[in-house]
Each structure stands twice: as structure tokens, then as C-alpha cells.
Amino acid sequence: GYPKDRIARLNEENGYTDSSAVVGEAFHLWVLERDAAVQRQFPADRCGLNVIFAPDIKPYKERKVKILNGSHTALVPIAYLSGRETVREGVTDPEIGAFLRGLIFEEINPTVKLPAAEMKAFSESVLDRFHNPFIRHELMSIALNSTAKFRARLLPSLTDYIALIGKPPRRILFALAAFILFHRGKRGSENIALNDSPEFLAKWRGVWNKKGGDLPVLVREVLSWRDVWGVDIDALHADIAPDVTGYLEGMVKYGVKETLKKFLKTAGEADKNG
């Protein structure tokens, strides 16, 4: 985005005013559908650039959406409700950072059909990117239209993990509980400036106003929103609603950060035991 915190200094250094300045990153990836003629004429993959000619670009798109975008969407409610404001503040927090790493490596990566070495390298580059001290990526900017983003970015990993492993991914369910709490619209005594479609905001307001005192009922209603999720999440596995409810009750009673600390104590052991 526009470097509003540095633009005056940059304009002075450049000797002119640049109203279209954009902050860039040292990360790039260009995946092209393999075409022998194009590859001969444009051998970008042999020029030291991160360019891949692939027979099918779908797994690479899936990898990007699930890992980069999906982890962003999971991070926002957990980090923001824990008092953080930016991506870097979230990932450099010991507990939140450990949660995000587990989410990517234990729950998202197994659902993408690409070589393990490629998945590991891409995942590490994403985490490096999130740690970039020169980019101030506001969590609330990622929260724009977050309901549709959860459906596109995290729900596929949830359903694919269940199909692959036979049980729901606990970290994604924890993120879903935080996501539900985020849409109560409160962080302590502060109102959260939710920015979503009027239709979705009305649904969130309605469920919290009517069912906020009965969290198990609230959770089951949210999970059953077929018009929002395209599927009845509650019907995917019997453990989903009870687990999400348990996490949400902990967050309401003890706060997101304290509930996360308790969660992390059991998550690693659960991974080892399958």
C-alpha cells in the first residue's frame, strides 16, 4: 500500500512528489502453465527468478490461497482479540506464532498435493514474509469481507483435512471460534469496526443479539449457515460443534490469549498421537 508513514522522507530523497508510491516486498512467484514454445522463448525459470512452468497451475493456486491467505484469515481474530494490531505483532508473539506454524505445517500442508519439500519451502517463505519488519500490515485491513474470505481460504482446508485424516483439524476449529467471537464486534470495551457485506453483518448481529447468552446454540446456528458457507459445517463431523463451543466458551470466560495458551499445551501432544 501507500507508505503514508514514510512518504514525506521518500519524496525529499527522490526530489519529487510521488502520489502513486507503493510499498513492495522481496517475495515473488510466477507460475505459468507449461507450454514448450513459450518456455523456449521466455526462459524466465532459468534466469534466477522464482518462475515455475507447471503442467497444472491449480495446486499452486490452492497452495497460495490455503497457506498465505488462509493463515492470514486465521491470524486476524486470534491476534486482534489478543491485543495485536499488525501481522508482524501477531507472528512474533510466542503463542500466536507457534499456533500459526502448527496450523500451516500440521493442518493445511497435508491437504495440498505438491511435493513435501516444495510445501515446506513455500511455508517457511510465507512465515518469513509475515515477520518482515519493514511492512506494517494491519490486521483490520485483512478483516475486510472476512466472512467470504473464511469460506474461500480456510473452509477448504477444514473439509479436505476431514476427508484425508477422518477428524477435524483442531487449530482451524480454534480459529473458527475466535472468528465467531470477533464478529461479536467487541474487543474488551472497544467496538470493532467490522467491515463486511451488510447481509453478513446483519446475520452476525442477529445471532449474537439473540443467542449470545447460549453459546452452544449460537455455534450450531452459525455452523449451519448454508447460505454463507455453502455447506452445513455442523454436519461435516460430530466433534466440530462441541469443540468450537468449548474454545469459544474459554475465550469468553478467560480471553483469547489465555485460552490459546491452554490449547497449545494439548495441541502438540495431539499431533504426536495422531
XYZ file of C-alpha atoms in Angstrom:
274
model
C 0.000 0.000 0.000
C 0.849 3.699 0.057
C 3.728 4.371 2.523
C 1.963 7.183 4.353
C 4.314 6.934 7.332
C 7.401 7.464 5.130
C 6.228 9.343 2.060
C 7.490 12.774 3.173
C 11.037 11.443 3.651
C 10.890 9.453 0.403
C 9.700 12.477 -1.571
C 12.561 14.524 -0.139
C 15.113 11.837 -1.005
C 13.704 11.393 -4.523
C 13.464 15.110 -5.222
C 9.856 14.879 -6.421
C 6.386 14.086 -5.077
C 5.171 10.581 -5.865
C 1.442 10.231 -5.214
C 1.407 6.654 -6.537
C 4.181 5.161 -4.396
C 3.564 1.560 -3.337
C 5.488 -0.496 -0.807
C 6.908 -3.628 -2.405
C 8.262 -6.871 -0.984
C 11.226 -9.065 -1.805
C 8.895 -12.016 -2.405
C 7.638 -13.055 -5.813
C 6.271 -16.151 -7.516
C 5.030 -16.570 -11.070
C 3.502 -19.918 -12.039
C 2.828 -20.439 -15.738
C 1.038 -23.287 -17.462
C 3.723 -25.234 -19.265
C 3.994 -24.549 -22.977
C 7.222 -25.695 -24.660
C 7.254 -22.852 -27.206
C 6.673 -20.183 -24.552
C 9.284 -21.713 -22.260
C 11.881 -21.641 -25.056
C 11.169 -18.028 -25.957
C 10.772 -16.898 -22.342
C 13.091 -18.997 -20.146
C 12.401 -16.954 -17.014
C 12.736 -20.071 -14.854
C 16.437 -20.215 -15.830
C 17.170 -16.543 -15.104
C 17.346 -16.659 -11.324
C 13.678 -15.718 -10.960
C 11.073 -17.590 -8.926
C 9.181 -18.711 -12.016
C 7.647 -22.179 -12.399
C 6.382 -23.737 -15.631
C 3.873 -26.334 -14.424
C 1.610 -28.787 -16.251
C -1.221 -27.705 -13.948
C -1.274 -24.433 -12.015
C -4.248 -25.421 -9.824
C -2.173 -26.932 -6.942
C -0.028 -23.783 -6.804
C -3.080 -21.542 -6.620
C -4.509 -23.822 -3.918
C -1.230 -23.662 -2.003
C -1.165 -19.873 -2.091
C -4.812 -19.441 -1.061
C -4.690 -22.048 1.701
C -1.320 -21.155 3.229
C -0.754 -17.441 2.645
C -4.347 -16.236 2.631
C -5.711 -18.924 4.936
C -3.165 -18.273 7.658
C -3.864 -14.532 7.362
C -7.575 -15.144 7.901
C -6.918 -17.448 10.861
C -4.443 -14.996 12.373
C -6.682 -11.919 12.367
C -9.260 -12.750 15.078
C -6.758 -14.547 17.322
C -4.130 -11.807 17.164
C -6.523 -8.856 17.181
C -8.529 -10.150 20.122
C -5.204 -10.723 21.898
C -4.427 -7.013 21.580
C -2.212 -7.082 18.484
C -2.630 -4.675 15.571
C -0.398 -5.987 12.764
C 0.606 -9.284 11.179
C 4.161 -8.973 12.472
C 2.972 -8.278 16.029
C 0.910 -11.432 15.785
C 3.535 -13.822 14.402
C 6.288 -12.567 16.717
C 4.108 -13.313 19.739
C 5.383 -16.690 21.045
C 1.997 -18.360 21.457
C 0.339 -16.902 18.367
C 3.416 -17.625 16.273
C 3.523 -21.244 17.467
C -0.180 -21.628 16.728
C 0.195 -20.272 13.191
C 3.168 -22.520 12.446
C 1.245 -25.569 13.649
C -1.782 -24.532 11.604
C 0.271 -24.348 8.412
C 2.508 -27.380 8.814
C 0.161 -29.772 10.633
C -3.254 -28.938 9.198
C -3.022 -27.052 5.897
C 0.047 -28.525 4.189
C -1.209 -32.137 4.251
C -4.247 -31.086 2.188
C -2.228 -29.745 -0.776
C -0.979 -32.224 -3.381
C 2.512 -30.890 -4.018
C 5.927 -32.356 -3.053
C 6.677 -32.041 0.677
C 9.951 -30.176 0.055
C 8.173 -27.557 -2.053
C 5.457 -27.162 0.556
C 7.994 -26.710 3.343
C 9.997 -24.118 1.394
C 6.890 -22.126 0.477
C 5.520 -22.268 4.025
C 8.801 -21.038 5.513
C 8.907 -18.195 2.980
C 5.370 -17.167 3.993
C 6.333 -17.048 7.660
C 9.464 -15.048 6.783
C 7.265 -12.668 4.861
C 4.948 -12.211 7.850
C 7.988 -11.297 10.002
C 9.103 -8.523 7.636
C 9.857 -5.536 9.927
C 9.514 -3.058 7.045
C 5.869 -3.862 6.289
C 3.129 -2.703 8.649
C 0.268 -4.950 7.559
C -2.768 -4.011 9.627
C -4.860 -6.947 10.809
C -8.054 -4.971 10.274
C -7.211 -4.446 6.616
C -7.173 -8.250 6.207
C -10.501 -8.421 8.063
C -12.285 -6.679 5.167
C -15.037 -9.032 3.876
C -13.753 -11.677 6.275
C -16.825 -13.924 6.140
C -16.382 -14.655 2.438
C -12.639 -14.946 2.996
C -13.104 -17.632 5.657
C -15.236 -19.640 3.243
C -12.695 -19.344 0.408
C -9.458 -19.586 2.391
C -9.982 -21.837 5.436
C -13.101 -23.886 4.863
C -11.472 -25.929 2.034
C -8.636 -26.921 4.388
C -11.182 -27.910 7.024
C -13.167 -30.134 4.668
C -10.080 -31.580 2.926
C -8.430 -32.410 6.263
C -11.517 -34.286 7.453
C -11.636 -36.217 4.170
C -7.931 -37.052 4.459
C -7.488 -37.680 8.200
C -11.002 -38.570 9.312
C -11.274 -35.983 12.076
C -11.462 -32.167 12.193
C -8.309 -30.003 12.399
C -8.245 -28.554 15.911
C -6.354 -25.356 15.057
C -8.781 -24.443 12.301
C -11.657 -25.034 14.727
C -9.909 -22.801 17.289
C -9.537 -20.112 14.621
C -13.228 -20.537 13.770
C -14.181 -19.997 17.421
C -12.091 -16.806 17.508
C -13.653 -15.773 14.199
C -17.131 -16.143 15.688
C -16.124 -14.142 18.767
C -14.516 -11.450 16.583
C -17.907 -10.911 14.955
C -19.482 -10.077 18.283
C -17.885 -6.720 17.462
C -16.107 -6.148 20.774
C -12.504 -6.178 21.967
C -12.845 -5.559 25.667
C -14.755 -2.280 25.973
C -13.744 -1.247 22.443
C -16.051 -1.634 19.447
C -14.520 -3.434 16.473
C -15.132 -1.658 13.162
C -16.359 -4.719 11.277
C -16.252 -4.199 7.524
C -18.279 -6.799 5.673
C -21.317 -7.007 3.424
C -24.479 -5.586 5.018
C -26.093 -9.031 4.680
C -23.348 -10.806 6.629
C -23.087 -8.080 9.259
C -26.829 -8.345 9.860
C -26.528 -12.112 10.344
C -23.684 -11.725 12.836
C -25.530 -9.009 14.789
C -28.670 -11.089 14.822
C -27.061 -14.276 16.102
C -25.091 -12.501 18.837
C -28.090 -10.428 19.941
C -30.449 -13.422 20.058
C -28.156 -16.308 21.021
C -25.199 -14.629 22.743
C -26.258 -15.977 26.125
C -26.381 -19.574 24.893
C -23.067 -20.277 23.146
C -23.768 -23.924 22.168
C -26.929 -22.809 20.357
C -25.129 -19.835 18.814
C -22.322 -22.037 17.487
C -24.675 -24.589 15.934
C -26.667 -21.841 14.239
C -23.545 -20.221 12.780
C -22.169 -23.567 11.589
C -25.472 -24.355 9.853
C -25.455 -21.200 7.676
C -25.525 -22.969 4.302
C -26.167 -19.682 2.513
C -22.922 -18.305 3.959
C -20.597 -21.328 3.906
C -22.068 -23.313 1.027
C -22.246 -26.308 3.370
C -23.591 -27.202 6.805
C -20.304 -27.229 8.748
C -22.021 -28.854 11.729
C -22.811 -31.900 9.573
C -19.192 -32.472 8.489
C -18.169 -34.179 11.745
C -19.750 -34.772 15.143
C -16.814 -33.165 17.006
C -16.942 -29.784 15.264
C -19.748 -28.034 17.185
C -18.659 -29.285 20.655
C -15.010 -28.343 20.040
C -15.800 -24.891 18.631
C -18.205 -24.280 21.516
C -15.580 -25.305 24.078
C -12.985 -22.974 22.592
C -15.486 -20.117 22.356
C -16.597 -20.569 25.967
C -12.976 -20.444 27.075
C -12.358 -17.278 25.060
C -15.407 -15.548 26.518
C -14.532 -16.550 30.068
C -10.716 -16.290 30.100
C -9.829 -14.297 26.995
C -8.394 -15.451 23.679
C -4.747 -15.356 24.751
C -5.232 -17.429 27.914
C -7.384 -19.923 26.037
C -4.695 -20.156 23.359
C -2.032 -20.939 25.961
C -4.138 -23.801 27.300
C -4.825 -25.014 23.777
C -1.135 -25.122 22.845
C -0.337 -27.357 25.800
C -2.502 -30.108 24.311
C -2.161 -29.436 20.574
C 1.406 -30.697 20.203
C 0.665 -33.907 22.044
C -2.411 -34.493 19.922
C -0.281 -34.124 16.760
C 2.135 -36.789 18.001
C -0.671 -39.191 18.824
C -2.400 -38.658 15.521
